[in-house]
Structure formats: structure tokens, C-alpha cells
mmCIF file of C-alpha atoms in Angstrom:
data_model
loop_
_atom_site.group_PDB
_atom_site.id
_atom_site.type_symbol
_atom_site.label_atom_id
_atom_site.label_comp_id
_atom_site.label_asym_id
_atom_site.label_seq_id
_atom_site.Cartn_x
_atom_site.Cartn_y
_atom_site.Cartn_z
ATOM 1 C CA UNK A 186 103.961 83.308 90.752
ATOM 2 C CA UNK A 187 102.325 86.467 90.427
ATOM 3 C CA UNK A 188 101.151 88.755 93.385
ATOM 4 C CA UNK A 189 97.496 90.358 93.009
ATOM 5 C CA UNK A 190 95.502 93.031 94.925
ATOM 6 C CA UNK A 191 92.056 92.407 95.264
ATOM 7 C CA UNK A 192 90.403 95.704 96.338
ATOM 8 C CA UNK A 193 86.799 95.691 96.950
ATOM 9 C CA UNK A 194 85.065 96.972 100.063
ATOM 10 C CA UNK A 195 82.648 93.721 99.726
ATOM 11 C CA UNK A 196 83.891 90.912 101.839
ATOM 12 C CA UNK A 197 81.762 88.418 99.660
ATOM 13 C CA UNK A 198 83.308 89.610 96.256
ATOM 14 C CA UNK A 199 87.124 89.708 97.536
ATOM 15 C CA UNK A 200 86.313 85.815 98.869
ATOM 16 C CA UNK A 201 84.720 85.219 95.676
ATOM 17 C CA UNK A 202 87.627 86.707 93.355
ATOM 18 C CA UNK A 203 90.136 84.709 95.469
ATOM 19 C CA UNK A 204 88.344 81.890 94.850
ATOM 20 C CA UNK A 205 88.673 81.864 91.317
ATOM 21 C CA UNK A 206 92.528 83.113 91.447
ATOM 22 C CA UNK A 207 93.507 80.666 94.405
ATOM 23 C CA UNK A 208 93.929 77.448 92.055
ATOM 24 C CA UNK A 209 96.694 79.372 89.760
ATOM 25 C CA UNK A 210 98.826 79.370 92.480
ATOM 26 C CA UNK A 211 99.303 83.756 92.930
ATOM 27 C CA UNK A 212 100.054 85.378 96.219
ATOM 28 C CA UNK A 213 96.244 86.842 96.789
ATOM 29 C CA UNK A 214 96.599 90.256 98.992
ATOM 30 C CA UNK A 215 93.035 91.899 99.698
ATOM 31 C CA UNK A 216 92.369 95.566 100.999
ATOM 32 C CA UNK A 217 88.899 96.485 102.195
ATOM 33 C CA UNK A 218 89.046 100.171 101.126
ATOM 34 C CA UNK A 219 90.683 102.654 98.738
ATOM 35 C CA UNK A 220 93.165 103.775 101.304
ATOM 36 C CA UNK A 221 94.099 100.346 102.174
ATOM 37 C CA UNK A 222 94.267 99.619 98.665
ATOM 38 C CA UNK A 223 96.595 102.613 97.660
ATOM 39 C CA UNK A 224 99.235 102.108 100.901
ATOM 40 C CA UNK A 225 99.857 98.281 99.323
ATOM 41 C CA UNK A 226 100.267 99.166 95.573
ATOM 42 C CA UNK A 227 102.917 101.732 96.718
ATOM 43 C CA UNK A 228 104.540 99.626 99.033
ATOM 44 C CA UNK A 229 103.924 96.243 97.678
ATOM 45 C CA UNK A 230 103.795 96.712 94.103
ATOM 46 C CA UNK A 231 101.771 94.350 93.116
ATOM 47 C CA UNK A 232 101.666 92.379 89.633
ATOM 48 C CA UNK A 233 98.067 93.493 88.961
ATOM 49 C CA UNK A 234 95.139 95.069 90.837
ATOM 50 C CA UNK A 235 91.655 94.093 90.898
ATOM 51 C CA UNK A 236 89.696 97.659 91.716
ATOM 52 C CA UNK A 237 86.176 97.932 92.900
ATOM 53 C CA UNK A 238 84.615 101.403 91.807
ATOM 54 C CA UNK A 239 83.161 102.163 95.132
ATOM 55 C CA UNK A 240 85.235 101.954 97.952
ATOM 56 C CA UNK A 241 85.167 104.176 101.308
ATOM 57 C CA UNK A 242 87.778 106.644 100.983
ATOM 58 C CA UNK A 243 89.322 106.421 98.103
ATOM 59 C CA UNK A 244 87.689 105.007 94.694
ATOM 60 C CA UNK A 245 89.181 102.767 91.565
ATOM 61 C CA UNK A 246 88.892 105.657 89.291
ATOM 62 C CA UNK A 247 91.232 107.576 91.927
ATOM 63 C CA UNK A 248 93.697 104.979 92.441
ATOM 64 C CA UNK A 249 93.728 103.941 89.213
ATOM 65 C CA UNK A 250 94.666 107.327 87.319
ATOM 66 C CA UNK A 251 97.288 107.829 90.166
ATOM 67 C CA UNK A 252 98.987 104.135 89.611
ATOM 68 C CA UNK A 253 99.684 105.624 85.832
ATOM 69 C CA UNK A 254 100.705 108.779 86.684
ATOM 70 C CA UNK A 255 103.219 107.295 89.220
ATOM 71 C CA UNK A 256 105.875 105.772 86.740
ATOM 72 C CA UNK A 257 106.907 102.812 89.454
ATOM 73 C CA UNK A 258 103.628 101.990 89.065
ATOM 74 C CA UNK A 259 102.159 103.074 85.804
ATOM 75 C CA UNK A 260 103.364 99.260 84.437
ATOM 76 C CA UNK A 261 101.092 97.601 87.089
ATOM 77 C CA UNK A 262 97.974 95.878 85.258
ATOM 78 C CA UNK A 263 94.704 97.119 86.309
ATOM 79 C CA UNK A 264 91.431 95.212 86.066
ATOM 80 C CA UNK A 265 88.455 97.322 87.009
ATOM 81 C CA UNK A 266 85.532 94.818 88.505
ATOM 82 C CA UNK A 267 82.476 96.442 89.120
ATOM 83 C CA UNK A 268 78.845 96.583 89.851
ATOM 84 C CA UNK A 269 78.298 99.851 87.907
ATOM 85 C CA UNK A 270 77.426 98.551 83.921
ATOM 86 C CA UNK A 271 76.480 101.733 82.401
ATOM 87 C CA UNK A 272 78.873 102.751 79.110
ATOM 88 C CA UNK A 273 80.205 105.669 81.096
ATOM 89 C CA UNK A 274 81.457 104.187 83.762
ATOM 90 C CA UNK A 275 82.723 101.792 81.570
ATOM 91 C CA UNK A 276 84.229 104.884 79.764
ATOM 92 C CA UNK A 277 85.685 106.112 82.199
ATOM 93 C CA UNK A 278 87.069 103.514 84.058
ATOM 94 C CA UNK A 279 89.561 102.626 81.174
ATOM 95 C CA UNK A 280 90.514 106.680 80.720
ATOM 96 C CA UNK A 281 91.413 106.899 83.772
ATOM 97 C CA UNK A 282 94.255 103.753 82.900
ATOM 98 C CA UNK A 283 92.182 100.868 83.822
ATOM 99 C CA UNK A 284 93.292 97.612 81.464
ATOM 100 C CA UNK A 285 90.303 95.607 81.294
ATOM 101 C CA UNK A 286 86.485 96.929 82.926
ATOM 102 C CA UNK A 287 84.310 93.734 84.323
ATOM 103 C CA UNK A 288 81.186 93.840 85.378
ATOM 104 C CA UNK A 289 79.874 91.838 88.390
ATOM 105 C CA UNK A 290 79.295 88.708 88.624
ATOM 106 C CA UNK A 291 81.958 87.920 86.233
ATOM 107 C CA UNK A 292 82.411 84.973 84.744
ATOM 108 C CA UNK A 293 84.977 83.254 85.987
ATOM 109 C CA UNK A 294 86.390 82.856 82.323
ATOM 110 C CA UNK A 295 86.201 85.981 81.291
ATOM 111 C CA UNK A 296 88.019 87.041 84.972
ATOM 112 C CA UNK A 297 91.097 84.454 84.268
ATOM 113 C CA UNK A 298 91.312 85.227 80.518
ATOM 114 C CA UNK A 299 91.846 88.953 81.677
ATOM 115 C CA UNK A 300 94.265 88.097 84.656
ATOM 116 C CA UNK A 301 96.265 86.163 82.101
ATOM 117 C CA UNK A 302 96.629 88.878 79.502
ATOM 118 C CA UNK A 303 97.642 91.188 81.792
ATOM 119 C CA UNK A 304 100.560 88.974 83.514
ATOM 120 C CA UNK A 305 101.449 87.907 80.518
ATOM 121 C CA UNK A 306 102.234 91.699 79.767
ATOM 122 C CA UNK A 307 104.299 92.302 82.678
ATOM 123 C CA UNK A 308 106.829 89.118 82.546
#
């Protein structure tokens, strides 16, 4: 069993993400802002994150290029799940150490197919 962080300021898209991660049977943590977010990677260390762009405080871009330039976290998988579709965000999203960048609404497919590469990574 795997633990994920689901870090979107949206209370509707954290409830929907769990939804479709629920049924596998992972520990499902949520954090309703960057800040939040960042203070459970470091002290949680979660198997994978699930980063929302825009978040109060502190954004995915920021919390994801400091989870790989911290090297007890630089192995955590990072999924970036998004509202923002242009190419540049897309861009730069995965610079800035992102694994996989998703769009919202993503299918739910396309969400586990990602979630599964990733843990399969870290075993």
C-alpha cells in the first residue's frame, strides 16, 4: 500500500482524485495549499504527489523543483494535475521535475495508468 498526497486548493478535485485512488486500496493524504502540501512531503514522505499548479502560497512548480533538489525527496513521484493546458505550462511543469503533467478533468484511466507507473518506479 502506497501513501499519496493529493494537493489541490479545490475541495471538489481532491474528493474527485480520491475517488478514483480510494478503490486501490492507498493511504489518501490531502493538503489544501502549497504550504500544507510542502510541511507533509517533508515530514511524511509520501510515495507520490498529486500537485495542482495554483495553490495559495506556495505553487506545484515551487514544490515540485524543491522535492528534486532535496535528495530525501528527489525519488518521490510527481504527477502534475492541472487546469492550465497550454504547451508551456506543460513545459514547464515537467522541467521543473514533474513525472507525468495531466490536464483536468482527467480521465480516470489515464490518472491510474500514471499512478501505476510511478509506484511501480519506487518499489
Amino acid at each position: 500500500m502506497a501513501t499519496i498526497l493529493i494537493a489541490d486548493d479545490s475541495a471538489t478535485s481532491r474528493k474527485a482524485i480520491s475517488s478514483v485512488l480510494e478503490p486501490l486500496g492507498h493511504r489518501i493524504l490531502h493538503a489544501d495549499d502549497g504550504r500544507d502540501a510542502w510541511e507533509k512531503i517533508q515530514s511524511l514522505k509520501p510515495d507520490l504527489v498529486i500537485l495542482d499548479i495554483l495553490m495559495p502560497q506556495m505553487g506545484g512548480f515551487e514544490i515540485s523543483r524543491q522535492m528534486k533538489n532535496t535528495a530525501t525527496l528527489s525519488h518521490i513521484g510527481i504527477i502534475i494535475l492541472t487546469s492550465l493546458k497550454e504547451q508551456t505550462n506543460k513545459y514547464w511543469g515537467l522541467r521543473q521535475g514533474a513525472d507525468f503533467y495531466l490536464t483536468k478533468p482527467a480521465h480516470p484511466k489515464e490518472l491510474l495508468s500514471c499512478v501505476s507507473t510511478l509506484l511501480e518506479t519506487v518499489k
